[in-house]
Amino acid sequence: PDVRADDGDPAGDSWGIFTFLCAALCNLPALPALNCSEELGAGQSIQQTYDLTRYLEHQLRTLAGTYLNYLGPPFNEPDFNPPRMARAERVPSATVDLDLWRGLTDNARLAANYRAYSRLLCYLRVLDGQVGTAELRHRLSHFCASLQGLVLSIGGVMSSLGYPLPAGPVGPPGPPGASAAPNDFLKKMDDFWLLKELQTWLWRSAKDFNRLKKKVPPAVVTLRLEARGF
Amino acid sequence: MWKNSSLRCLLALAILCLRSLIYSQEIGSLGDPQNLKCVTHNLQKMLCTWDVSSRGRRGQTDFCYTTNDLTPQVCFKTKERRVEIPIPESSITVTIKSSGTATKEFVIHQKDISFVPITPHILSLMPDFPTSTLNLKWSDNGSVFPYGLDALWQIQILRKEPMEVVTQVTYYSKLTHEDVILSWNWTSDMPLECTSHYVKIRCYINATQFVGSKDWSDWSPTEVIPGKDTEPGESGVFPLDPVVAVGSDLTFCCVHEEDQRITNMTYGSKSYTMMQLSSRSHAIRVLNANVSNSSGTNVVCRLENAWEGSVVFVGYAPDTPQNLSCETPNFLIIKCTWKPGRPSGLYGERRTKYSLFERTSGRNVSCEVSGLNKDHVCDFPVLPAQKTYDFILGVSNPIGQAKSSLLVDITQRVHPKTPEKLTVTENNSTSIQLRWFINGSFAEIRLLCQLEISSSHSERKLNVSTPGRKSSTYTAQVNELHPHTKYQFRVRCSDADHFWRWSDWSRGVEQTTSEAPPARGPDIWRERSPSGENVIVFWKPLSPSESNGIIVSHEVSCYLLDMLLEHKVVLEPSNSTEIKLGKSDCVISVVARNNAGSSPPSRITSVELPSDNVTTDQAVAVGNGINISWDSYPNMTCGYIVKWCHSSGSEPCSVDWQKFPSNTTSVVIKSALFKPGVRYNFSLYGCKSMGYQLLKNVTGYMKELPPKTAPNFIVEETSSDSILVKWEDIPIEECRGFFKRISSFLCKGEKDALKPRLSESGNPELKVNNITDLTKKSMKILDLQGKTSYQLELQAYTAGGLSPPNSLYVVTKEDSVGLIIAILIPVAVVVLLGVLASIFCYRKREWIKETFYPEIPNPENSKALQFQRNICEGNKTLKTLEMNPCTPNSVEVVETQSTAPKIEDTEMMSPAAETTVPEDGSESEMENHVVVSYCPPIIEEEISNPPTDEPGGSSQVVYIDIQSMYQPQIKPEEEPEIDLVTTAGYKPQMQLSISALKIEGHSPVEEELDKTAGYRPQANTNAWNMGTPDSPGSVESNNENASFGSPCSINSRQFLLPPKDDEDSPKPINTAWSFTHFFQNKPND
């Protein structure tokens, strides 16, 4: 223990210096002279996230068409609208009431977005592994990559606004084998719901980011950053 | 079978009834034991039962039986009405005495005993849901029988509510004196989950030795496999996610809650009719299923508020793999490839899976194959110390499996990997070293590598055998390369001992070999310049294979007995040089030089030996070269040279030559530069040790063509019956072949006449002369006619054809004697006739006077008077005056009364007319005019009696053309203005000058008019002024008698032109124009 204590002291000193330096570096952007770039960054990243959401919406539209055709009838029939079964609840739902949703804080909404896409992404990756045709697999993995970008982008927006990333398990909801649907039809039903939820989430996110774009004035960001920096 | 057994049952029942009847008859009264029945279950003992009346039901019964008289009777008491006693061999006598009844005796024969096997019991009924199979197990109870027997088992399967027999089968077995568990499987066409399935069994034993009646056992208790529709809360479509072969018939059922109503069931996109299995289960049947899509075909059951479904995967069993082939690329792994054949139509976890099993080592490798490639590949590790591999490729999917096998010695199946890292190192200008690397362990074999060496004009392959090594670099040396050449190298390898396959070619590398001195000296020739002072040295460029690099210069030296007279360096690209030598001779040496060095020298002497009798031959190419042959010259020790120029013209020409060995006497000179129709001069030189000697000249053509032109010729002399023609030679360039002959064609003909070529005209008078003696340059043509024009044509011939003709006209001189005679004879005749006439006249002079010149002429004989009378009578030849049926000629007479205002009008307008006469005169006026019909004869009369009472009559005749005349007739008054404008009026054939119009009736006008050709009546309007007022209807006929201009109108000029009286009508000329202009231009005047 003594030896360790001896070792620990110098280590502790150097860590202290390092931490200080890091803190100084971190605060650099918070200096008033550099605030501009930070504000621009927040605004830009919201805009970029919004753009990405719209792009994903577009991408999903074509992907969903192909994928539902792959699932076969009745999934590709326009009037197919099964009641959401208990099993489908495994997919995070965007069925929160809109008024309720609007009542949430930005932080809560962003966190919900972040959580939802993280989980949806996990499901989507499982989906990707199961698809039989190479062409569809390729398109799915492309979409996954885009969605991964969206998750990161939302994380970026949150951090630029000073919100903490939602903690807790955002990984897959349990081992794939255990959570997998008991039969192929239910698996297809899950896939159907996954696409449907993705669509709803993307639609809702686009609205969120659009609102956020208008709502977050640069001044507020500056003030908050200053408060954090000093 | 079913029918048979039921029939058998009925029969047995009938027999029993009959027998009981017999017994009752036999046994007697009521209350006694009766209806003794004995049944055996095991053919050893039998169970006998009987009926008693109510009186004897209580208390014990004494039961005795005996099989025959010898054996003692066996008796016992029993409270029941059934006893078990052994089966007798033939018959048994039974005595039954119940309490309170009489003793009753029965005799039972074996045939009276029934054999009914013990009711079987189902030991187990196991379902296998995925395969919809039931497994039934039961014991045959064989141990109870004293000996082996044949047994029949009837199994019934039922389902649905209410139960329906689905199937009934009979199962045969042999009883072997011990209990055996029997098992039977049945596969249902309906998934077992769909509804409950019930099973029962019974048995019949075919005991042939037993004479009594035999019967089926009772049915066993029913066993049930409950369907999902019996389980509370269970729902779904069954079977779940099955995998079936294409063409199968499938049954799907939908199990749902009791209170849920089922809407429809679909397979894929098609809805099927449902059949009810139970209150909670419905089924559909799909026949001959097709291949499903990659995610399977959905079977969906749509309930009122829910969806249930299953996914069916319809595909094919795997095909047997084809073309299985295994080889090793590196002795580390064995690559096996095959063609999978027909796709199974199954994907994901149901896809076809492959495994490679090696029988010798017992090793199994599962293969991961991607469905993208056509050929599937699987790797198997090379096992130590194993050369021969016995592979079995197993293929399986949920529907079926297949396999393919291959026995292979991998040392004979080496397909090395593509050589890598190929590099080239140059040793010298003709040799290089190649290095390459092959990944693999080839220590046990020899490698055969093939090097491909290609340049722009050659390609060769070189095989190199080398012992194999483990992942190593191999080298090879390539010699005999050509200097200064760009080569491409690449390499591939295979097993040298057992060739199987070449590897792929390595990436190619390029290398250009360095330069080397030229391989030989250039081919040279020399010629004395025309002046004889200089020697021109020619050399031919070396071919790329000889030059070994880029030739930069040629060095020309001139030696006289080892003494260098001259040395010259001639830079490329010159191929000749001139050396000043004077009259002396030397040995000329030429060396070609490139960057690597100099070629060996080529030598030639400048000495030209004198020659005599040099002949010039002609030669024409046969085939594609010009043949030159000569007699053998034995003293030409060092061969012959044929030299020629590449142009037929004089120097300078591009000299070419060819050398031939001394035994040659005939050569064919070929050159791509030779052109047809060009004369080439070849010179044959013989080579002696002393120098060269001209032996022969040859002029030749590659091909003879017709001469371009005919020879130019002139007629040098002409006489009355012959001409002398001289011609010039045709220039060699225009000859285009060797002259064969010159032809002349002569024929009478004028110069101007267009005639075809004489040679082609076929004129019988054509004179043709052919001159084959080409030294002649002139020709005399005889037998011509004097003073006649002849056409003379000359044409030259070569073997190629005929030149275009050259033509000339020549007139022969007059024949003077003939001419003199031709003049003298007529003169003499005329003189003679004159003399004779004079004599005659002189003699008859009185008579002549009387006849021709009488002193008093006779008027009746006057020809002149006769002529006059004819005129008066009306000459038929004077068509103008002929009285034809009258065609009214419209002559519009514009009435200008002698009243003052009218005259004033005319006067007023005349200045206007004078000043504004239209240039074209086309505008005429029709308003206020009078149309007079007239006939030429009438007018003639008027002319013959010219009116004198009204000289100033101002009625005017206006000619109106046909077109304009119509319009007044149609709407005469309504559209005057339009008429004014649209009527084209009279268009005079002549442009009359304004001055002519202005002058009123002057004689100069007439003179002018006479001069002018064409129609001129308008100039004489003054004449009409006189003539028309007389006609009485002229005023009244205003506009009404409009008629066309008479066809006589031109002739009318004759009579309308009075000799004079112009002076009396001073003004009204040109009224037509005047009116026009008055209306148009001077309306207010």
XYZ file of N, CA and C in Angstrom, chain A residues 69-75 77 79-83 85 87 130 132-134 182-189, chain B residues 240-241 266 268-269 293-300 302 305-311 313 347-350 372:
162
model
N -42.553 -5.581 -50.252
C -42.719 -6.513 -51.367
C -41.988 -7.808 -51.087
N -40.845 -7.664 -50.454
C -40.082 -8.846 -50.093
C -40.875 -9.694 -49.085
N -41.562 -9.024 -48.170
C -42.347 -9.776 -47.184
C -43.539 -10.466 -47.845
N -43.981 -9.957 -48.922
C -45.069 -10.584 -49.666
C -46.434 -10.164 -49.156
N -47.484 -10.584 -49.878
C -48.819 -10.231 -49.427
C -49.134 -10.911 -48.092
N -49.852 -10.327 -47.200
C -50.608 -9.072 -47.331
C -49.802 -7.839 -46.912
N -48.513 -8.019 -46.586
C -47.756 -6.886 -46.046
C -47.601 -5.764 -47.067
N -49.801 -4.998 -49.266
C -51.083 -4.482 -49.730
C -51.349 -3.137 -49.071
N -53.903 -1.625 -48.041
C -54.853 -1.501 -46.931
C -54.483 -2.389 -45.754
N -53.285 -2.932 -45.785
C -52.882 -3.792 -44.666
C -52.584 -2.930 -43.447
N -53.392 -3.080 -42.435
C -53.213 -2.258 -41.237
C -53.608 -3.090 -40.025
N -52.726 -4.002 -39.635
C -53.109 -4.898 -38.541
C -53.079 -4.157 -37.215
N -53.880 -4.596 -36.285
C -53.794 -3.988 -34.957
C -52.431 -4.309 -34.349
N -50.029 -5.698 -32.138
C -50.138 -6.814 -31.203
C -49.188 -6.620 -30.046
N -46.911 -8.405 -29.056
C -45.531 -8.746 -29.393
C -44.816 -7.570 -30.069
N -31.050 -11.091 -41.476
C -31.951 -12.197 -41.803
C -32.419 -12.205 -43.255
N -32.953 -12.527 -47.042
C -32.448 -13.562 -47.942
C -31.757 -13.028 -49.185
N -32.193 -11.893 -49.680
C -31.615 -11.448 -50.954
C -30.500 -10.440 -50.716
N -29.470 -10.572 -51.506
C -28.267 -9.754 -51.320
C -28.547 -8.281 -51.591
N -41.481 -15.773 -32.187
C -41.531 -17.244 -32.163
C -41.712 -17.864 -33.550
N -42.257 -17.127 -34.468
C -42.365 -17.725 -35.796
C -42.153 -16.673 -36.872
N -42.060 -17.152 -38.069
C -41.699 -16.267 -39.175
C -42.756 -15.217 -39.435
N -44.008 -15.585 -39.245
C -45.051 -14.614 -39.527
C -44.973 -13.444 -38.547
N -44.747 -13.784 -37.282
C -44.643 -12.708 -36.293
C -43.387 -11.890 -36.528
N -42.362 -12.547 -37.030
C -41.135 -11.830 -37.353
C -41.426 -10.814 -38.462
N -42.178 -11.260 -39.435
C -42.550 -10.341 -40.514
C -43.392 -9.203 -39.975
N -44.263 -9.552 -39.045
C -45.112 -8.526 -38.447
C -44.238 -7.500 -37.716
N -46.916 -24.320 -38.444
C -46.120 -23.103 -38.324
C -44.859 -23.238 -39.170
N -44.699 -22.328 -40.083
C -43.477 -22.200 -40.875
C -42.966 -23.527 -41.441
N -56.029 -16.569 -46.427
C -55.352 -16.405 -47.712
C -54.046 -17.173 -47.710
N -50.664 -16.731 -49.830
C -50.122 -15.730 -50.749
C -51.138 -14.612 -50.868
N -51.477 -14.285 -52.098
C -52.452 -13.213 -52.260
C -53.840 -13.773 -52.553
N -41.632 -17.172 -52.605
C -40.606 -16.141 -52.778
C -39.586 -16.209 -51.649
N -38.595 -15.361 -51.691
C -37.443 -15.564 -50.810
C -37.798 -15.440 -49.335
N -38.851 -14.713 -48.998
C -39.205 -14.619 -47.578
C -40.311 -15.605 -47.221
N -40.665 -16.483 -48.115
C -41.709 -17.469 -47.856
C -43.076 -16.926 -48.233
N -44.017 -17.867 -48.375
C -45.377 -17.465 -48.715
C -46.184 -17.360 -47.421
N -46.888 -16.245 -47.315
C -47.643 -16.035 -46.075
C -49.004 -16.693 -46.174
N -49.352 -17.426 -45.100
C -50.706 -17.956 -44.969
C -51.331 -17.150 -43.844
N -52.343 -16.385 -44.192
C -52.849 -15.423 -43.222
C -54.312 -15.727 -42.931
N -57.399 -13.979 -41.271
C -57.833 -12.662 -40.810
C -59.067 -12.831 -39.940
N -60.601 -8.936 -35.326
C -59.754 -7.872 -34.793
C -58.319 -8.340 -34.608
N -57.953 -9.316 -35.358
C -56.566 -9.788 -35.222
C -56.146 -10.481 -36.514
N -54.863 -10.642 -36.599
C -54.291 -11.354 -37.746
C -53.470 -12.513 -37.194
N -53.687 -13.662 -37.775
C -52.835 -14.802 -37.441
C -52.180 -15.249 -38.742
N -51.009 -15.798 -38.596
C -50.372 -16.190 -39.849
C -49.269 -17.198 -39.650
N -48.890 -17.728 -40.760
C -47.766 -18.654 -40.791
C -47.070 -18.420 -42.126
N -45.831 -18.805 -42.206
C -45.091 -18.614 -43.451
C -44.655 -19.982 -43.943
N -42.588 -22.274 -46.668
C -41.447 -22.196 -47.583
C -41.532 -23.388 -48.535
N -34.076 -19.925 -48.766
C -33.039 -18.952 -48.393
C -32.883 -18.941 -46.884
N -31.900 -18.161 -46.471
C -31.673 -17.991 -45.039
C -31.317 -19.309 -44.389
N -31.916 -19.571 -43.270
C -31.544 -20.787 -42.546
C -32.030 -22.057 -43.253
N -32.936 -21.879 -44.206
C -33.437 -23.063 -44.926
C -32.659 -23.324 -46.215
N -24.022 -16.073 -54.706
C -23.824 -15.161 -55.832
C -23.038 -15.815 -56.960
